[in-house]
Amino acid sequence: MMTADDLPSLRQKIDDIDQQIQALLVERAHVALEVGEIKKSNHDEPVFYRPEREAAILSNVMARDCGPLEPKAMAQIFRTIMSANLAVQQPIDVAYLGPEGTFSQAAALKQFGHSIQQQPQKTIADVFKSVAHGRANYGVVPVENSIGGIINDTLEALVKTPLTLCGEVTIPIQQNFLVAAGDESAIKKIYSHEQSLAQCRDWLDEHYPRAKRIAVASNGQAALMARQEAGAAAIASLDCAELYHLHVAATNVQGKNDNATRFLVIGQQQLEASQNDRTTLLVTVKDDTGALEHIIQPFAKHKVNITFIKSRPAPNQAGHYVFVLDVDGHRDNSDFKACLKDLVEITDNIKVLGSYPKAVI
């Protein structure tokens, strides 16, 4: 059995291992540089970020023996390593719904790591514009919350955008009631994103039934307004509390503890198949009886599994609905192509938004 006398030798052993790790990280970075140089020499517009490659690496990391470490913890370490290596090859700009402290920022950092150049935007539409106009390489936008449902601003942008989906990331959502220093009972206005207000409706009804609830573009903006206005509060993340120097009056004020939001990565590249892909598409049909059944039939016929489906009125098309579908598999799969061929016969419009690796961590 080891004792305190063994600590110096164990710490020296850790120091020696750290030196070996650092040397290997430097070696890996040099190899990444070589990969980057080959890409630059062989392509006029080289693509440095390869989500399908990164997803495969992370999946392999989690499948190997991680010892006493959790597989996801090990994958997060490699996520950081890959982010640093990508920055060495070519720094990338990532747009997200800002300001700082939003869940969108947290999703961007989880997907890309901390070595990116961050571009917070005022609205979800601005995220799409930033990528479409080449000011950012990629964007991260919320698409679906487990409590509040689909994010309408994102859906509207997806219907119109020429951009492609390049990835997905899901993060757990903890909503918190944030106030500036002062009397919490004097709160007259509560700011947050409309989705967050919906998620926390029951808690607000119980604790602040008379306070006016005001929807703003993001929870980060809500926190900033709560900081600046007397008698105001915000529902936002703990990061917002720290960034904007707000007091956390209550935590976990959302309706369910398993609250999570799924985000999509938007860009301008088509991805090759990975080990485990998802494809998202939009299908527009007339608002007729049995429309949903007609859409589902080709997927069932060709054994393409639908994992998500949601409809809403089609913008600028009276009497039509647009369905958002997530299905398992890549757009190049023969079963999916056969399914699309059948769908063309029974729908007004089909738009494949992209195929991308399913979230790994």
Tab-separated table of C-alpha atoms in Angstrom:
chain	number	residue	atom	x	y	z
A	1	MET	CA	0.000	0.000	0.000
A	2	MET	CA	1.363	3.399	-0.986
A	3	THR	CA	1.878	6.154	1.563
A	4	ALA	CA	2.565	9.894	1.532
A	5	ASP	CA	6.252	9.052	1.126
A	6	ASP	CA	5.450	7.809	-2.383
A	7	LEU	CA	3.988	11.149	-3.541
A	8	PRO	CA	7.269	12.704	-4.802
A	9	SER	CA	8.041	9.713	-7.025
A	10	LEU	CA	4.461	9.553	-8.334
A	11	ARG	CA	4.495	13.270	-9.142
A	12	GLN	CA	7.796	12.847	-10.941
A	13	LYS	CA	6.237	10.014	-12.920
A	14	ILE	CA	3.353	12.304	-13.907
A	15	ASP	CA	5.831	15.005	-14.964
A	16	ASP	CA	7.690	12.490	-17.133
A	17	ILE	CA	4.449	11.323	-18.747
A	18	ASP	CA	3.417	14.945	-19.370
A	19	GLN	CA	6.675	15.551	-21.220
A	20	GLN	CA	6.004	12.526	-23.417
A	21	ILE	CA	2.448	13.699	-24.093
A	22	GLN	CA	3.647	17.187	-24.998
A	23	ALA	CA	6.278	15.820	-27.364
A	24	LEU	CA	3.642	13.697	-29.102
A	25	LEU	CA	1.277	16.676	-29.342
A	26	VAL	CA	4.018	18.711	-31.003
A	27	GLU	CA	4.686	15.838	-33.401
A	28	ARG	CA	0.962	15.594	-34.185
A	29	ALA	CA	0.803	19.342	-34.865
A	30	HIS	CA	3.698	19.083	-37.327
A	31	VAL	CA	1.904	16.272	-39.171
A	32	ALA	CA	-1.284	18.376	-39.224
A	33	LEU	CA	0.723	21.209	-40.766
A	34	GLU	CA	1.947	18.857	-43.479
A	35	VAL	CA	-1.640	17.785	-44.179
A	36	GLY	CA	-2.620	21.442	-44.454
A	37	GLU	CA	0.188	22.198	-46.894
A	38	ILE	CA	-0.851	19.283	-49.115
A	39	LYS	CA	-4.449	20.548	-49.129
A	40	LYS	CA	-3.293	24.056	-50.080
A	41	SER	CA	-1.097	22.804	-52.918
A	42	ASN	CA	-3.721	20.479	-54.407
A	43	HIS	CA	-6.844	22.664	-54.214
A	44	ASP	CA	-7.707	26.253	-55.134
A	45	GLU	CA	-10.197	26.360	-52.253
A	46	PRO	CA	-8.959	23.754	-49.762
A	47	VAL	CA	-11.332	22.451	-47.090
A	48	PHE	CA	-9.610	22.166	-43.731
A	49	TYR	CA	-12.521	21.268	-41.467
A	50	ARG	CA	-13.715	17.720	-42.142
A	51	PRO	CA	-16.552	16.835	-39.739
A	52	GLU	CA	-16.809	13.269	-41.021
A	53	ARG	CA	-13.101	12.698	-40.317
A	54	GLU	CA	-13.328	14.238	-36.852
A	55	ALA	CA	-16.428	12.192	-35.995
A	56	ALA	CA	-14.586	9.007	-36.970
A	57	ILE	CA	-11.588	9.957	-34.810
A	58	LEU	CA	-13.778	10.710	-31.787
A	59	SER	CA	-15.772	7.495	-32.229
A	60	ASN	CA	-12.554	5.486	-32.380
A	61	VAL	CA	-11.218	7.252	-29.277
A	62	MET	CA	-14.343	6.356	-27.313
A	63	ALA	CA	-14.227	2.750	-28.530
A	64	ARG	CA	-10.676	2.224	-27.273
A	65	ASP	CA	-9.717	1.462	-23.677
A	66	CYS	CA	-10.016	4.717	-21.718
A	67	GLY	CA	-8.945	3.232	-18.382
A	68	PRO	CA	-10.452	5.098	-15.417
A	69	LEU	CA	-11.478	8.010	-17.656
A	70	GLU	CA	-14.982	8.309	-19.048
A	71	PRO	CA	-14.985	7.793	-22.844
A	72	LYS	CA	-16.674	11.173	-23.382
A	73	ALA	CA	-14.030	12.858	-21.222
A	74	MET	CA	-11.326	11.275	-23.356
A	75	ALA	CA	-13.131	12.414	-26.502
A	76	GLN	CA	-13.288	15.983	-25.174
A	77	ILE	CA	-9.513	15.939	-24.768
A	78	PHE	CA	-9.113	14.900	-28.392
A	79	ARG	CA	-11.695	17.504	-29.414
A	80	THR	CA	-9.388	20.159	-27.921
A	81	ILE	CA	-6.336	18.662	-29.642
A	82	MET	CA	-8.050	18.651	-33.044
A	83	SER	CA	-9.245	22.218	-32.560
A	84	ALA	CA	-5.697	23.381	-31.842
A	85	ASN	CA	-4.344	21.464	-34.849
A	86	LEU	CA	-7.009	22.931	-37.129
A	87	ALA	CA	-6.036	26.430	-35.993
A	88	VAL	CA	-2.437	25.610	-36.935
A	89	GLN	CA	-3.538	24.539	-40.428
A	90	GLN	CA	-6.009	27.359	-41.016
A	91	PRO	CA	-7.961	29.326	-38.377
A	92	ILE	CA	-11.707	29.106	-38.970
A	93	ASP	CA	-14.430	31.634	-38.185
A	94	VAL	CA	-17.629	30.363	-36.583
A	95	ALA	CA	-20.777	32.471	-36.273
A	96	TYR	CA	-23.407	31.865	-33.597
A	97	LEU	CA	-26.287	33.650	-31.890
A	98	GLY	CA	-24.627	35.993	-29.412
A	99	PRO	CA	-23.663	37.820	-27.369
A	100	GLU	CA	-21.227	35.891	-25.197
A	101	GLY	CA	-22.710	33.443	-22.738
A	102	THR	CA	-25.473	32.037	-24.940
A	103	PHE	CA	-26.163	28.340	-25.299
A	104	SER	CA	-25.314	28.800	-28.975
A	105	GLN	CA	-21.792	29.826	-27.995
A	106	ALA	CA	-21.537	26.759	-25.760
A	107	ALA	CA	-22.666	24.573	-28.669
A	108	ALA	CA	-20.125	26.163	-31.031
A	109	LEU	CA	-17.289	25.549	-28.581
A	110	LYS	CA	-18.395	21.967	-27.975
A	111	GLN	CA	-18.459	21.272	-31.713
A	112	PHE	CA	-15.328	23.164	-32.793
A	113	GLY	CA	-13.238	23.559	-29.635
A	114	HIS	CA	-11.836	26.776	-28.207
A	115	SER	CA	-9.272	27.515	-30.931
A	116	ILE	CA	-11.815	28.998	-33.349
A	117	GLN	CA	-12.342	32.669	-34.139
A	118	GLN	CA	-15.766	33.441	-32.680
A	119	GLN	CA	-18.322	35.647	-34.430
A	120	PRO	CA	-21.347	36.343	-32.199
A	121	GLN	CA	-24.361	37.598	-34.178
A	122	LYS	CA	-27.475	39.506	-33.127
A	123	THR	CA	-29.998	37.143	-34.727
A	124	ILE	CA	-30.224	33.650	-36.171
A	125	ALA	CA	-30.800	35.222	-39.592
A	126	ASP	CA	-27.506	37.078	-39.179
A	127	VAL	CA	-25.713	33.775	-38.562
A	128	PHE	CA	-26.974	32.485	-41.912
A	129	LYS	CA	-26.008	35.742	-43.651
A	130	SER	CA	-22.515	35.701	-42.170
A	131	VAL	CA	-21.836	32.226	-43.578
A	132	ALA	CA	-23.580	32.840	-46.903
A	133	HIS	CA	-21.555	36.018	-47.508
A	134	GLY	CA	-18.257	34.365	-46.581
A	135	ARG	CA	-17.618	36.346	-43.414
A	136	ALA	CA	-17.686	33.102	-41.414
A	137	ASN	CA	-16.740	29.598	-42.486
A	138	TYR	CA	-19.470	27.950	-40.434
A	139	GLY	CA	-22.449	28.825	-38.293
A	140	VAL	CA	-24.128	27.121	-35.348
A	141	VAL	CA	-27.900	27.551	-34.982
A	142	PRO	CA	-30.462	26.003	-32.606
A	143	VAL	CA	-33.065	23.862	-34.338
A	144	GLU	CA	-34.975	21.892	-31.710
A	145	ASN	CA	-35.524	21.943	-27.954
A	146	SER	CA	-36.796	18.925	-26.053
A	147	ILE	CA	-39.380	21.091	-24.240
A	148	GLY	CA	-40.122	24.030	-26.522
A	149	GLY	CA	-39.977	22.175	-29.833
A	150	ILE	CA	-38.656	23.469	-33.138
A	151	ILE	CA	-36.993	26.887	-33.400
A	152	ASN	CA	-39.079	28.814	-35.925
A	153	ASP	CA	-36.403	31.368	-36.857
A	154	THR	CA	-34.033	28.560	-37.822
A	155	LEU	CA	-36.678	26.676	-39.788
A	156	GLU	CA	-37.585	29.792	-41.780
A	157	ALA	CA	-33.922	30.368	-42.605
A	158	LEU	CA	-33.415	26.727	-43.638
A	159	VAL	CA	-36.287	26.982	-46.116
A	160	LYS	CA	-34.598	29.908	-47.894
A	161	THR	CA	-30.866	29.253	-47.509
A	162	PRO	CA	-28.524	27.815	-50.158
A	163	LEU	CA	-26.218	26.650	-47.359
A	164	THR	CA	-25.590	23.026	-46.422
A	165	LEU	CA	-25.780	21.259	-43.072
A	166	CYS	CA	-22.358	20.055	-41.921
A	167	GLY	CA	-22.970	18.705	-38.432
A	168	GLU	CA	-25.058	18.625	-35.284
A	169	VAL	CA	-24.399	19.080	-31.603
A	170	THR	CA	-26.667	18.660	-28.582
A	171	ILE	CA	-26.131	20.339	-25.240
A	172	PRO	CA	-28.040	20.027	-21.957
A	173	ILE	CA	-29.905	23.203	-21.045
A	174	GLN	CA	-30.004	24.518	-17.497
A	175	GLN	CA	-32.078	27.666	-17.177
A	176	ASN	CA	-31.364	30.038	-14.303
A	177	PHE	CA	-33.081	33.102	-12.871
A	178	LEU	CA	-30.555	35.938	-12.855
A	179	VAL	CA	-30.890	39.338	-11.205
A	180	ALA	CA	-28.707	42.321	-10.458
A	181	ALA	CA	-27.975	43.074	-6.820
A	182	GLY	CA	-31.141	44.236	-5.096
A	183	ASP	CA	-34.595	43.185	-3.981
A	184	GLU	CA	-35.716	40.134	-5.942
A	185	SER	CA	-39.347	40.805	-5.015
A	186	ALA	CA	-39.185	44.105	-6.937
A	187	ILE	CA	-38.766	42.379	-10.300
A	188	LYS	CA	-41.229	43.805	-12.822
A	189	LYS	CA	-39.748	42.554	-16.119
A	190	ILE	CA	-38.185	39.240	-17.074
A	191	TYR	CA	-36.145	38.972	-20.269
A	192	SER	CA	-35.235	35.817	-22.165
A	193	HIS	CA	-35.453	34.072	-25.529
A	194	GLU	CA	-39.000	32.974	-26.360
A	195	GLN	CA	-37.986	29.315	-26.107
A	196	SER	CA	-36.557	29.828	-22.630
A	197	LEU	CA	-39.674	31.653	-21.470
A	198	ALA	CA	-41.748	28.716	-22.694
A	199	GLN	CA	-39.484	26.192	-20.951
A	200	CYS	CA	-39.776	28.065	-17.643
A	201	ARG	CA	-43.461	28.989	-17.813
A	202	ASP	CA	-44.536	26.897	-14.807
A	203	TRP	CA	-41.789	28.269	-12.554
A	204	LEU	CA	-42.523	31.843	-13.605
A	205	ASP	CA	-46.264	31.361	-13.062
A	206	GLU	CA	-45.565	30.244	-9.516
A	207	HIS	CA	-42.889	32.743	-8.485
A	208	TYR	CA	-43.395	35.842	-10.653
A	209	PRO	CA	-46.953	35.702	-12.024
A	210	ARG	CA	-47.270	39.500	-12.325
A	211	ALA	CA	-43.895	40.248	-13.907
A	212	LYS	CA	-43.955	41.106	-17.604
A	213	ARG	CA	-42.204	38.508	-19.747
A	214	ILE	CA	-40.316	39.981	-22.675
A	215	ALA	CA	-38.855	37.842	-25.458
A	216	VAL	CA	-35.520	38.989	-26.892
A	217	ALA	CA	-33.143	37.615	-29.526
A	218	SER	CA	-30.976	35.607	-27.109
A	219	ASN	CA	-30.431	34.805	-23.454
A	220	GLY	CA	-27.153	36.691	-23.610
A	221	GLN	CA	-29.016	39.835	-24.612
A	222	ALA	CA	-31.508	39.151	-21.815
A	223	ALA	CA	-28.709	39.002	-19.242
A	224	LEU	CA	-27.231	42.248	-20.528
A	225	MET	CA	-30.601	44.007	-20.241
A	226	ALA	CA	-31.149	42.642	-16.740
A	227	ARG	CA	-27.798	44.111	-15.784
A	228	GLN	CA	-28.651	47.524	-17.186
A	229	GLU	CA	-32.289	47.962	-16.099
A	230	ALA	CA	-33.636	48.376	-12.586
A	231	GLY	CA	-36.373	45.906	-11.689
A	232	ALA	CA	-35.378	43.527	-14.482
A	233	ALA	CA	-34.305	39.885	-14.423
A	234	ALA	CA	-33.199	37.339	-16.993
A	235	ILE	CA	-33.481	33.637	-17.619
A	236	ALA	CA	-30.116	32.544	-18.933
A	237	SER	CA	-27.061	30.351	-18.424
A	238	LEU	CA	-24.616	30.358	-15.535
A	239	ASP	CA	-22.014	31.626	-18.004
A	240	CYS	CA	-24.180	34.713	-18.484
A	241	ALA	CA	-24.314	35.235	-14.735
A	242	GLU	CA	-20.523	35.287	-14.604
A	243	LEU	CA	-20.020	37.363	-17.752
A	244	TYR	CA	-22.545	40.057	-16.838
A	245	HIS	CA	-21.992	40.011	-13.063
A	246	LEU	CA	-25.507	38.907	-12.151
A	247	HIS	CA	-26.698	37.122	-9.029
A	248	VAL	CA	-28.055	33.591	-9.498
A	249	ALA	CA	-31.359	33.817	-7.647
A	250	ALA	CA	-32.539	30.337	-8.681
A	251	THR	CA	-31.175	27.435	-10.714
A	252	ASN	CA	-32.856	24.772	-12.840
A	253	VAL	CA	-36.036	26.773	-13.371
A	254	GLN	CA	-36.913	24.905	-16.578
A	255	GLY	CA	-39.895	22.587	-16.555
A	256	LYS	CA	-37.896	19.370	-16.990
A	257	ASN	CA	-34.448	18.309	-15.869
A	258	ASP	CA	-33.748	16.504	-19.150
A	259	ASN	CA	-33.982	19.761	-21.104
A	260	ALA	CA	-31.673	19.746	-24.139
A	261	THR	CA	-31.273	21.705	-27.365
A	262	ARG	CA	-30.025	20.365	-30.663
A	263	PHE	CA	-27.959	22.667	-32.858
A	264	LEU	CA	-27.059	22.401	-36.535
A	265	VAL	CA	-23.784	23.400	-38.167
A	266	ILE	CA	-24.258	25.301	-41.430
A	267	GLY	CA	-21.589	25.737	-44.083
A	268	GLN	CA	-20.905	25.482	-47.804
A	269	GLN	CA	-19.505	21.974	-48.227
A	270	GLN	CA	-20.969	18.577	-49.020
A	271	LEU	CA	-19.668	15.887	-46.678
A	272	GLU	CA	-18.634	12.370	-47.518
A	273	ALA	CA	-20.229	9.499	-45.626
A	274	SER	CA	-18.994	8.809	-42.100
A	275	GLN	CA	-19.537	5.807	-39.870
A	276	ASN	CA	-22.932	7.061	-38.656
A	277	ASP	CA	-24.777	9.766	-40.618
A	278	ARG	CA	-28.008	11.696	-40.513
A	279	THR	CA	-29.700	13.480	-43.424
A	280	THR	CA	-32.069	16.433	-43.055
A	281	LEU	CA	-34.517	17.432	-45.770
A	282	LEU	CA	-37.496	19.704	-46.355
A	283	VAL	CA	-40.579	18.419	-48.163
A	284	THR	CA	-43.320	20.819	-49.302
A	285	VAL	CA	-46.837	19.534	-50.010
A	286	LYS	CA	-50.366	20.862	-50.422
A	287	ASP	CA	-52.464	20.916	-47.266
A	288	ASP	CA	-54.547	17.906	-48.260
A	289	THR	CA	-55.993	15.059	-46.209
A	290	GLY	CA	-53.461	12.243	-45.897
A	291	ALA	CA	-50.449	14.391	-46.839
A	292	LEU	CA	-48.375	13.107	-43.923
A	293	GLU	CA	-49.177	9.479	-44.737
A	294	HIS	CA	-48.182	9.990	-48.363
A	295	ILE	CA	-44.832	11.465	-47.306
A	296	ILE	CA	-44.044	8.629	-44.912
A	297	GLN	CA	-44.876	5.787	-47.326
A	298	PRO	CA	-41.720	6.039	-49.516
A	299	PHE	CA	-39.487	5.997	-46.429
A	300	ALA	CA	-41.227	2.887	-45.105
A	301	LYS	CA	-41.078	1.243	-48.537
A	302	HIS	CA	-37.311	1.715	-48.843
A	303	LYS	CA	-36.593	1.104	-45.134
A	304	VAL	CA	-35.225	4.596	-44.488
A	305	ASN	CA	-35.717	5.336	-40.794
A	306	ILE	CA	-37.292	8.704	-39.926
A	307	THR	CA	-35.988	10.017	-36.586
A	308	PHE	CA	-37.689	13.427	-36.586
A	309	ILE	CA	-40.582	15.014	-38.466
A	310	LYS	CA	-42.235	18.367	-37.950
A	311	SER	CA	-44.501	20.508	-40.105
A	312	ARG	CA	-45.449	24.161	-40.356
A	313	PRO	CA	-47.163	26.395	-42.922
A	314	ALA	CA	-44.893	26.979	-45.900
A	315	PRO	CA	-43.679	30.588	-46.088
A	316	ASN	CA	-45.098	32.486	-49.083
A	317	GLN	CA	-47.090	29.436	-50.212
A	318	ALA	CA	-50.698	29.625	-49.083
A	319	GLY	CA	-52.340	26.241	-48.662
A	320	HIS	CA	-49.016	24.399	-48.408
A	321	TYR	CA	-47.056	22.852	-45.558
A	322	VAL	CA	-43.340	22.224	-45.269
A	323	PHE	CA	-42.181	19.119	-43.409
A	324	VAL	CA	-38.748	18.946	-41.796
A	325	LEU	CA	-37.422	15.387	-41.649
A	326	ASP	CA	-34.329	13.794	-40.172
A	327	VAL	CA	-33.522	10.309	-41.441
A	328	ASP	CA	-30.758	7.827	-40.737
A	329	GLY	CA	-28.070	7.425	-43.374
A	330	HIS	CA	-26.248	9.486	-46.004
A	331	ARG	CA	-27.818	11.167	-49.030
A	332	ASP	CA	-25.659	9.021	-51.334
A	333	ASN	CA	-27.118	5.764	-49.996
A	334	SER	CA	-29.050	3.856	-52.654
A	335	ASP	CA	-32.107	3.432	-50.387
A	336	PHE	CA	-32.312	7.171	-49.786
A	337	LYS	CA	-31.977	7.942	-53.500
A	338	ALA	CA	-34.795	5.517	-54.286
A	339	CYS	CA	-36.921	7.151	-51.597
A	340	LEU	CA	-36.311	10.606	-53.090
A	341	LYS	CA	-37.308	9.354	-56.523
A	342	ASP	CA	-40.689	8.271	-55.154
A	343	LEU	CA	-41.134	11.498	-53.177
A	344	VAL	CA	-40.703	13.625	-56.295
A	345	GLU	CA	-43.906	12.114	-57.688
A	346	ILE	CA	-46.088	13.132	-54.722
A	347	THR	CA	-44.630	16.413	-53.418
A	348	ASP	CA	-44.340	19.989	-54.659
A	349	ASN	CA	-40.732	20.491	-53.644
A	350	ILE	CA	-37.874	18.595	-51.975
A	351	LYS	CA	-34.765	20.219	-50.568
A	352	VAL	CA	-32.004	18.052	-49.111
A	353	LEU	CA	-30.269	20.289	-46.583
A	354	GLY	CA	-27.339	17.964	-46.068
A	355	SER	CA	-25.906	14.739	-44.701
A	356	TYR	CA	-23.618	14.933	-41.705
A	357	PRO	CA	-22.206	12.802	-38.875
A	358	LYS	CA	-24.487	12.258	-35.912
A	359	ALA	CA	-23.300	13.962	-32.738
A	360	VAL	CA	-20.598	11.886	-31.036
A	361	ILE	CA	-20.124	13.776	-27.742
